[in-house]
Structure formats: structure tokens, C-alpha cells
Amino acid sequence: MHSLTQRMMPVRSRWTTVVAAGLLTLGQSGHAQSGMGLERKPTVAVMEFDNAAMIKKDQYEALTVGVQVMLANAIAANPKIEVIERQKIQALLAEQNLTTAGRVDAATAAKVGKLLGAKHMLMGAFVVDPSNEMRLSIRSVNTETSAIEYVEEVTGKGDKIFKLIDQLAAKVNTGLKLPGIREPKAVKELGADGPNQLEALKAFSAAQRLEERGDFKGAAGMYQKSLALNSDLGTARTRLAMLDTKTR
């Protein structure tokens, strides 16, 4: 009997080791899953901007899209943040028969944000005065509470609009206490240090409109124009490359 017990001891030892290893693996797996949940990127959606220009309002209308897209790209320069693309936002608005024309209330913004899976909904407007001064204002709605959680604005010359957009993105990143920092290379590709910023954004905005209507050749021409005005505009270069296969 004593001999049998002795022979069984190694088996029990091996079995204990296997069970312990299995429990350790399960524990590590659970911890990893928990960690994945904690590391989920905060999601931001930027709505189309309102045109509140005090002069030549029709000439600035296309910027409602251009400022939206460029601000989204400027925020997305922080890789720790997930930013929803305009195309997804527009598709959802069409599907739900919703409109963002004019001022959107916090409750509607929260509804749209929840459907998009975004925690922060950013809505803004731009003002252009007779001296060509521009003001970009933004308000953020927390989709979990439907409350306006943050308000910000920046002011400067219209021909420095890319720099203004970049400044606004940096303030939003800090003001909403979003994790991570914006990558210098991604920020540089916003064209904030390049020339002809207002005219370049007008061309870029027109290209966006044409692309969404399916006029890829016309869009490519306007992207090329925006790059001719401001060669630092990496977003236009990226869109142009994507359209290249469609216009051949």
C-alpha cells in the first residue's frame, strides 16, 4: 500500500501542476480581456460645421465640409483616439432621415452619437467678418449624458485657417482630457505652415463635394488645385491617390 501511494504521488504532482497552469492561463486571459476593455480608444465624431460668415456667405458654404474633415483629421493626429469618418456620419444621417442643417440640439447630437458609437459629438460653426478675421467655435456633447461637456473657440486670420483648425484640435484634445498626444508628422501634413490656406481649403472642400457626388475626375482636379496652392496638404494628396484608380 505504501508502495502504491508512493507511485501515485508523481501523478498527483503532475496533475496539480497542470491544473495550476490552466488556472494561471485563465487568469492571464481574463486579465488581458479586462485590459483590452480598459484600453478601448475614446471615439469622437465631428459634424458638419455651420456657415455663419458675415460676408459673401455663399463663397464660404463649401467650407462647412472642409472644416469638418480637416478638424477630424487634426484630432485623428492623436493615434490614441478613434475618429469616425464623414462618410459613415453621412450614411447614418441619410439612413435615419436626420439632418444637421442649422443648430443641432444636444439631445439630437447624443442620439446620432450613440448610433455611431461615439462618446463625444463635436458640433461647430465658423464666422468670417469683413476684415477676413475668422472664428472657429466648437461644442462637445457627451452622448452618455446628452450634456454639453466642453465649449471652445479660436480666432485668427482667414488665410491661416489650417493653423486655426490645428489649434482647435489641440485644445479639444486637452479640454476633453483625451489620452495620448498628437503625432508631429501627422500634424505637419495638415498644411498649417503652408501658404494660401483659405483658398486651398476652398478647393479641398469643393473636391470633397464633387467626390461625394461621384464626379471623381472633377474631384481629382480640385484636389490638385488645393495641392498647387498648399503643397503641404497631405490630406488632399491622400484623397488624390485614392481617386487615381477611379479616374484612369
mmCIF file of C-alpha atoms in Angstrom:
data_model
loop_
_atom_site.group_PDB
_atom_site.id
_atom_site.type_symbol
_atom_site.label_atom_id
_atom_site.label_comp_id
_atom_site.label_asym_id
_atom_site.label_seq_id
_atom_site.Cartn_x
_atom_site.Cartn_y
_atom_site.Cartn_z
ATOM 1 C CA MET A 1 0.000 0.000 0.000
ATOM 2 C CA HIS A 2 2.796 2.290 0.893
ATOM 3 C CA SER A 3 4.457 1.474 -2.432
ATOM 4 C CA LEU A 4 1.240 2.257 -4.365
ATOM 5 C CA THR A 5 0.896 5.610 -2.622
ATOM 6 C CA GLN A 6 4.462 6.448 -3.489
ATOM 7 C CA ARG A 7 3.832 5.590 -7.154
ATOM 8 C CA MET A 8 0.735 7.825 -7.258
ATOM 9 C CA MET A 9 2.456 10.861 -5.815
ATOM 10 C CA PRO A 10 4.219 11.915 -9.055
ATOM 11 C CA VAL A 11 0.887 11.584 -10.908
ATOM 12 C CA ARG A 12 -0.824 13.826 -8.378
ATOM 13 C CA SER A 13 2.053 16.267 -8.603
ATOM 14 C CA ARG A 14 1.795 16.406 -12.396
ATOM 15 C CA TRP A 15 -1.991 16.816 -12.202
ATOM 16 C CA THR A 16 -1.628 19.670 -9.704
ATOM 17 C CA THR A 17 0.875 21.346 -11.991
ATOM 18 C CA VAL A 18 -1.464 21.057 -14.999
ATOM 19 C CA VAL A 19 -4.427 22.451 -13.054
ATOM 20 C CA ALA A 20 -2.340 25.313 -11.671
ATOM 21 C CA ALA A 21 -1.045 26.130 -15.137
ATOM 22 C CA GLY A 22 -4.577 26.105 -16.502
ATOM 23 C CA LEU A 23 -5.806 28.431 -13.788
ATOM 24 C CA LEU A 24 -2.875 30.753 -14.396
ATOM 25 C CA THR A 25 -3.649 30.831 -18.134
ATOM 26 C CA LEU A 26 -7.305 31.591 -17.454
ATOM 27 C CA GLY A 27 -6.322 34.319 -15.042
ATOM 28 C CA GLN A 28 -3.959 35.861 -17.563
ATOM 29 C CA SER A 29 -6.613 35.628 -20.287
ATOM 30 C CA GLY A 30 -9.188 37.317 -18.097
ATOM 31 C CA HIS A 31 -6.710 39.997 -17.179
ATOM 32 C CA ALA A 32 -5.844 40.571 -20.844
ATOM 33 C CA GLN A 33 -9.508 40.844 -21.781
ATOM 34 C CA SER A 34 -10.060 43.251 -18.922
ATOM 35 C CA GLY A 35 -7.055 45.240 -20.084
ATOM 36 C CA MET A 36 -8.379 45.307 -23.649
ATOM 37 C CA GLY A 37 -11.598 46.772 -22.377
ATOM 38 C CA LEU A 38 -9.736 49.425 -20.428
ATOM 39 C CA GLU A 39 -7.620 50.313 -23.445
ATOM 40 C CA ARG A 40 -10.563 50.914 -25.794
ATOM 41 C CA LYS A 41 -9.997 54.170 -27.641
ATOM 42 C CA PRO A 42 -12.385 57.041 -26.934
ATOM 43 C CA THR A 43 -14.419 57.709 -30.081
ATOM 44 C CA VAL A 44 -15.069 61.188 -31.466
ATOM 45 C CA ALA A 45 -17.358 62.301 -34.291
ATOM 46 C CA VAL A 46 -17.170 65.749 -35.903
ATOM 47 C CA MET A 47 -20.352 67.054 -37.504
ATOM 48 C CA GLU A 48 -20.554 69.378 -40.490
ATOM 49 C CA PHE A 49 -19.870 72.979 -39.481
ATOM 50 C CA ASP A 50 -22.418 75.790 -39.667
ATOM 51 C CA ASN A 51 -21.668 78.671 -42.013
ATOM 52 C CA ALA A 52 -22.056 81.932 -40.099
ATOM 53 C CA ALA A 53 -19.988 84.101 -42.451
ATOM 54 C CA MET A 54 -20.887 87.789 -42.247
ATOM 55 C CA ILE A 55 -19.769 88.459 -45.833
ATOM 56 C CA LYS A 56 -20.063 86.542 -49.123
ATOM 57 C CA LYS A 57 -21.721 83.665 -47.303
ATOM 58 C CA ASP A 58 -22.222 81.630 -50.474
ATOM 59 C CA GLN A 59 -18.481 81.685 -51.189
ATOM 60 C CA TYR A 60 -17.789 80.034 -47.842
ATOM 61 C CA GLU A 61 -20.570 77.437 -47.962
ATOM 62 C CA ALA A 62 -18.313 74.570 -49.091
ATOM 63 C CA LEU A 63 -16.167 75.124 -46.005
ATOM 64 C CA THR A 64 -18.897 73.517 -43.886
ATOM 65 C CA VAL A 65 -17.499 70.204 -45.142
ATOM 66 C CA GLY A 66 -13.863 71.239 -45.423
ATOM 67 C CA VAL A 67 -13.548 72.435 -41.830
ATOM 68 C CA GLN A 68 -15.347 69.299 -40.604
ATOM 69 C CA VAL A 69 -12.981 66.958 -42.451
ATOM 70 C CA MET A 70 -9.823 68.865 -41.601
ATOM 71 C CA LEU A 71 -10.716 69.130 -37.906
ATOM 72 C CA ALA A 72 -11.443 65.395 -37.809
ATOM 73 C CA ASN A 73 -8.033 64.741 -39.383
ATOM 74 C CA ALA A 74 -6.342 67.118 -36.950
ATOM 75 C CA ILE A 75 -7.900 65.328 -33.985
ATOM 76 C CA ALA A 76 -7.002 61.955 -35.511
ATOM 77 C CA ALA A 77 -3.341 63.006 -35.451
ATOM 78 C CA ASN A 78 -3.531 61.506 -31.966
ATOM 79 C CA PRO A 79 -3.420 57.715 -32.544
ATOM 80 C CA LYS A 80 -4.985 57.073 -29.119
ATOM 81 C CA ILE A 81 -8.294 58.483 -30.389
ATOM 82 C CA GLU A 82 -10.736 56.933 -32.848
ATOM 83 C CA VAL A 83 -12.370 59.472 -35.163
ATOM 84 C CA ILE A 84 -15.393 58.492 -37.238
ATOM 85 C CA GLU A 85 -15.146 59.307 -40.954
ATOM 86 C CA ARG A 86 -17.527 61.790 -42.557
ATOM 87 C CA GLN A 87 -18.801 59.121 -44.977
ATOM 88 C CA LYS A 88 -20.072 56.996 -42.087
ATOM 89 C CA ILE A 89 -21.710 60.000 -40.459
ATOM 90 C CA GLN A 90 -23.468 60.999 -43.687
ATOM 91 C CA ALA A 91 -24.615 57.435 -44.351
ATOM 92 C CA LEU A 92 -26.160 57.210 -40.890
ATOM 93 C CA LEU A 93 -27.888 60.582 -41.198
ATOM 94 C CA ALA A 94 -29.396 59.510 -44.514
ATOM 95 C CA GLU A 95 -30.457 56.127 -43.133
ATOM 96 C CA GLN A 96 -32.129 57.712 -40.093
ATOM 97 C CA ASN A 97 -33.604 60.555 -42.148
ATOM 98 C CA LEU A 98 -31.868 63.071 -39.900
ATOM 99 C CA THR A 99 -30.451 66.429 -40.815
ATOM 100 C CA THR A 100 -27.719 68.526 -39.227
ATOM 101 C CA ALA A 101 -28.644 71.732 -41.052
ATOM 102 C CA GLY A 102 -28.700 74.667 -38.632
ATOM 103 C CA ARG A 103 -28.055 74.366 -34.932
ATOM 104 C CA VAL A 104 -28.412 70.845 -33.576
ATOM 105 C CA ASP A 105 -29.620 70.386 -30.022
ATOM 106 C CA ALA A 106 -27.703 68.257 -27.549
ATOM 107 C CA ALA A 107 -30.360 65.514 -27.456
ATOM 108 C CA THR A 108 -30.245 65.000 -31.239
ATOM 109 C CA ALA A 109 -26.446 65.051 -31.210
ATOM 110 C CA ALA A 110 -26.431 62.441 -28.440
ATOM 111 C CA LYS A 111 -28.815 60.232 -30.437
ATOM 112 C CA VAL A 112 -26.618 60.434 -33.534
ATOM 113 C CA GLY A 113 -23.511 59.811 -31.458
ATOM 114 C CA LYS A 114 -24.912 56.690 -29.837
ATOM 115 C CA LEU A 115 -25.853 55.261 -33.233
ATOM 116 C CA LEU A 116 -22.326 55.978 -34.450
ATOM 117 C CA GLY A 117 -20.734 54.500 -31.348
ATOM 118 C CA ALA A 118 -19.132 57.832 -30.452
ATOM 119 C CA LYS A 119 -18.762 59.160 -26.929
ATOM 120 C CA HIS A 120 -18.003 62.748 -27.922
ATOM 121 C CA MET A 121 -20.033 64.566 -30.602
ATOM 122 C CA LEU A 122 -18.399 67.764 -31.831
ATOM 123 C CA MET A 123 -20.528 70.447 -33.489
ATOM 124 C CA GLY A 124 -19.171 73.770 -34.626
ATOM 125 C CA ALA A 125 -19.553 76.921 -36.656
ATOM 126 C CA PHE A 126 -17.255 79.362 -38.404
ATOM 127 C CA VAL A 127 -17.607 83.117 -38.637
ATOM 128 C CA VAL A 128 -15.882 85.345 -41.200
ATOM 129 C CA ASP A 129 -16.035 89.118 -40.676
ATOM 130 C CA PRO A 130 -15.411 91.942 -43.205
ATOM 131 C CA SER A 131 -11.745 92.184 -42.177
ATOM 132 C CA ASN A 132 -11.249 88.488 -43.061
ATOM 133 C CA GLU A 133 -10.923 87.520 -39.405
ATOM 134 C CA MET A 134 -12.221 84.008 -38.742
ATOM 135 C CA ARG A 135 -13.584 82.411 -35.607
ATOM 136 C CA LEU A 136 -13.999 78.674 -35.260
ATOM 137 C CA SER A 137 -16.188 77.568 -32.363
ATOM 138 C CA ILE A 138 -16.919 74.053 -31.158
ATOM 139 C CA ARG A 139 -19.129 72.406 -28.553
ATOM 140 C CA SER A 140 -18.913 68.802 -27.484
ATOM 141 C CA VAL A 141 -21.867 66.700 -26.387
ATOM 142 C CA ASN A 142 -21.285 63.669 -24.182
ATOM 143 C CA THR A 143 -23.540 61.015 -25.683
ATOM 144 C CA GLU A 144 -23.821 59.165 -22.366
ATOM 145 C CA THR A 145 -25.365 62.155 -20.580
ATOM 146 C CA SER A 146 -26.647 64.293 -23.523
ATOM 147 C CA ALA A 147 -24.962 67.240 -21.802
ATOM 148 C CA ILE A 148 -22.702 69.826 -23.411
ATOM 149 C CA GLU A 149 -19.384 68.916 -21.826
ATOM 150 C CA TYR A 150 -16.967 71.324 -23.477
ATOM 151 C CA VAL A 151 -17.001 74.589 -25.452
ATOM 152 C CA GLU A 152 -14.017 76.119 -27.235
ATOM 153 C CA GLU A 153 -13.122 78.647 -29.937
ATOM 154 C CA VAL A 154 -10.113 80.040 -31.764
ATOM 155 C CA THR A 155 -9.740 83.281 -33.713
ATOM 156 C CA GLY A 156 -7.281 84.455 -36.353
ATOM 157 C CA LYS A 157 -6.767 85.494 -39.954
ATOM 158 C CA GLY A 158 -8.702 83.532 -42.556
ATOM 159 C CA ASP A 159 -5.578 82.743 -44.529
ATOM 160 C CA LYS A 160 -4.276 80.846 -41.513
ATOM 161 C CA ILE A 161 -7.323 78.625 -41.296
ATOM 162 C CA PHE A 162 -5.353 75.353 -41.250
ATOM 163 C CA LYS A 163 -3.361 76.685 -38.308
ATOM 164 C CA LEU A 164 -6.613 77.675 -36.574
ATOM 165 C CA ILE A 165 -8.032 74.194 -37.139
ATOM 166 C CA ASP A 166 -4.853 72.659 -35.742
ATOM 167 C CA GLN A 167 -5.019 74.907 -32.672
ATOM 168 C CA LEU A 168 -8.666 73.956 -32.125
ATOM 169 C CA ALA A 169 -7.842 70.252 -32.371
ATOM 170 C CA ALA A 170 -5.073 70.601 -29.801
ATOM 171 C CA LYS A 171 -7.431 72.432 -27.422
ATOM 172 C CA VAL A 172 -10.132 69.789 -27.870
ATOM 173 C CA ASN A 173 -7.617 67.039 -27.117
ATOM 174 C CA THR A 174 -6.655 68.780 -23.872
ATOM 175 C CA GLY A 175 -10.101 70.053 -22.927
ATOM 176 C CA LEU A 176 -11.799 66.660 -23.257
ATOM 177 C CA LYS A 177 -8.875 65.045 -21.413
ATOM 178 C CA LEU A 178 -8.382 62.586 -24.257
ATOM 179 C CA PRO A 179 -5.457 60.190 -23.835
ATOM 180 C CA GLY A 180 -2.291 60.319 -25.882
ATOM 181 C CA ILE A 181 -0.583 63.082 -27.838
ATOM 182 C CA ARG A 182 -0.789 64.173 -31.459
ATOM 183 C CA GLU A 183 1.994 62.895 -33.713
ATOM 184 C CA PRO A 184 4.201 65.673 -35.167
ATOM 185 C CA LYS A 185 4.310 64.065 -38.630
ATOM 186 C CA ALA A 186 0.526 63.793 -38.818
ATOM 187 C CA VAL A 187 0.157 67.392 -37.624
ATOM 188 C CA LYS A 188 2.652 68.614 -40.243
ATOM 189 C CA GLU A 189 0.580 67.059 -43.034
ATOM 190 C CA LEU A 190 -2.336 69.341 -42.121
ATOM 191 C CA GLY A 191 -0.674 72.139 -44.079
ATOM 192 C CA ALA A 192 -0.779 74.546 -41.125
ATOM 193 C CA ASP A 193 2.557 76.115 -42.094
ATOM 194 C CA GLY A 194 1.858 76.295 -45.819
ATOM 195 C CA PRO A 195 0.654 79.244 -47.947
ATOM 196 C CA ASN A 196 -2.777 80.142 -49.400
ATOM 197 C CA GLN A 197 -4.607 78.272 -46.669
ATOM 198 C CA LEU A 198 -8.090 79.698 -47.185
ATOM 199 C CA GLU A 199 -8.076 79.215 -50.970
ATOM 200 C CA ALA A 200 -6.546 75.750 -50.587
ATOM 201 C CA LEU A 201 -9.327 74.780 -48.172
ATOM 202 C CA LYS A 202 -11.981 76.117 -50.534
ATOM 203 C CA ALA A 203 -10.578 73.925 -53.322
ATOM 204 C CA PHE A 204 -10.313 70.941 -50.980
ATOM 205 C CA SER A 205 -13.901 71.458 -49.794
ATOM 206 C CA ALA A 206 -15.169 71.639 -53.377
ATOM 207 C CA ALA A 207 -13.271 68.414 -54.135
ATOM 208 C CA GLN A 208 -14.987 66.695 -51.219
ATOM 209 C CA ARG A 209 -18.405 67.702 -52.527
ATOM 210 C CA LEU A 210 -17.591 66.513 -56.052
ATOM 211 C CA GLU A 211 -16.216 63.209 -54.793
ATOM 212 C CA GLU A 212 -19.369 62.529 -52.787
ATOM 213 C CA ARG A 213 -21.466 63.191 -55.906
ATOM 214 C CA GLY A 214 -19.434 60.633 -57.847
ATOM 215 C CA ASP A 215 -17.608 63.178 -60.002
ATOM 216 C CA PHE A 216 -14.185 61.650 -59.394
ATOM 217 C CA LYS A 217 -12.486 63.408 -62.295
ATOM 218 C CA GLY A 218 -13.724 66.810 -61.134
ATOM 219 C CA ALA A 219 -12.743 65.991 -57.553
ATOM 220 C CA ALA A 220 -9.243 64.983 -58.627
ATOM 221 C CA GLY A 221 -8.844 68.315 -60.416
ATOM 222 C CA MET A 222 -9.840 70.251 -57.308
ATOM 223 C CA TYR A 223 -7.544 68.197 -55.064
ATOM 224 C CA GLN A 224 -4.719 69.007 -57.486
ATOM 225 C CA LYS A 225 -5.649 72.690 -57.257
ATOM 226 C CA SER A 226 -5.579 72.601 -53.460
ATOM 227 C CA LEU A 227 -2.123 70.999 -53.564
ATOM 228 C CA ALA A 228 -0.894 73.599 -56.035
ATOM 229 C CA LEU A 229 -1.976 76.251 -53.547
ATOM 230 C CA ASN A 230 -0.558 74.453 -50.491
ATOM 231 C CA SER A 231 1.773 71.554 -51.215
ATOM 232 C CA ASP A 232 1.895 70.605 -47.511
ATOM 233 C CA LEU A 233 -1.737 69.491 -47.541
ATOM 234 C CA GLY A 234 -1.228 65.776 -47.021
ATOM 235 C CA THR A 235 -4.967 65.053 -46.748
ATOM 236 C CA ALA A 236 -5.524 66.252 -50.317
ATOM 237 C CA ARG A 237 -2.594 64.159 -51.524
ATOM 238 C CA THR A 238 -4.052 61.065 -49.855
ATOM 239 C CA ARG A 239 -7.506 61.619 -51.385
ATOM 240 C CA LEU A 240 -5.963 62.231 -54.785
ATOM 241 C CA ALA A 241 -4.043 58.953 -54.622
ATOM 242 C CA MET A 242 -7.228 57.094 -53.680
ATOM 243 C CA LEU A 243 -9.064 58.619 -56.637
ATOM 244 C CA ASP A 244 -6.267 57.811 -59.082
ATOM 245 C CA THR A 245 -7.556 54.285 -59.711
ATOM 246 C CA LYS A 246 -11.108 55.575 -60.274
ATOM 247 C CA THR A 247 -10.148 58.176 -62.881
ATOM 248 C CA ARG A 248 -7.930 56.025 -65.087
#
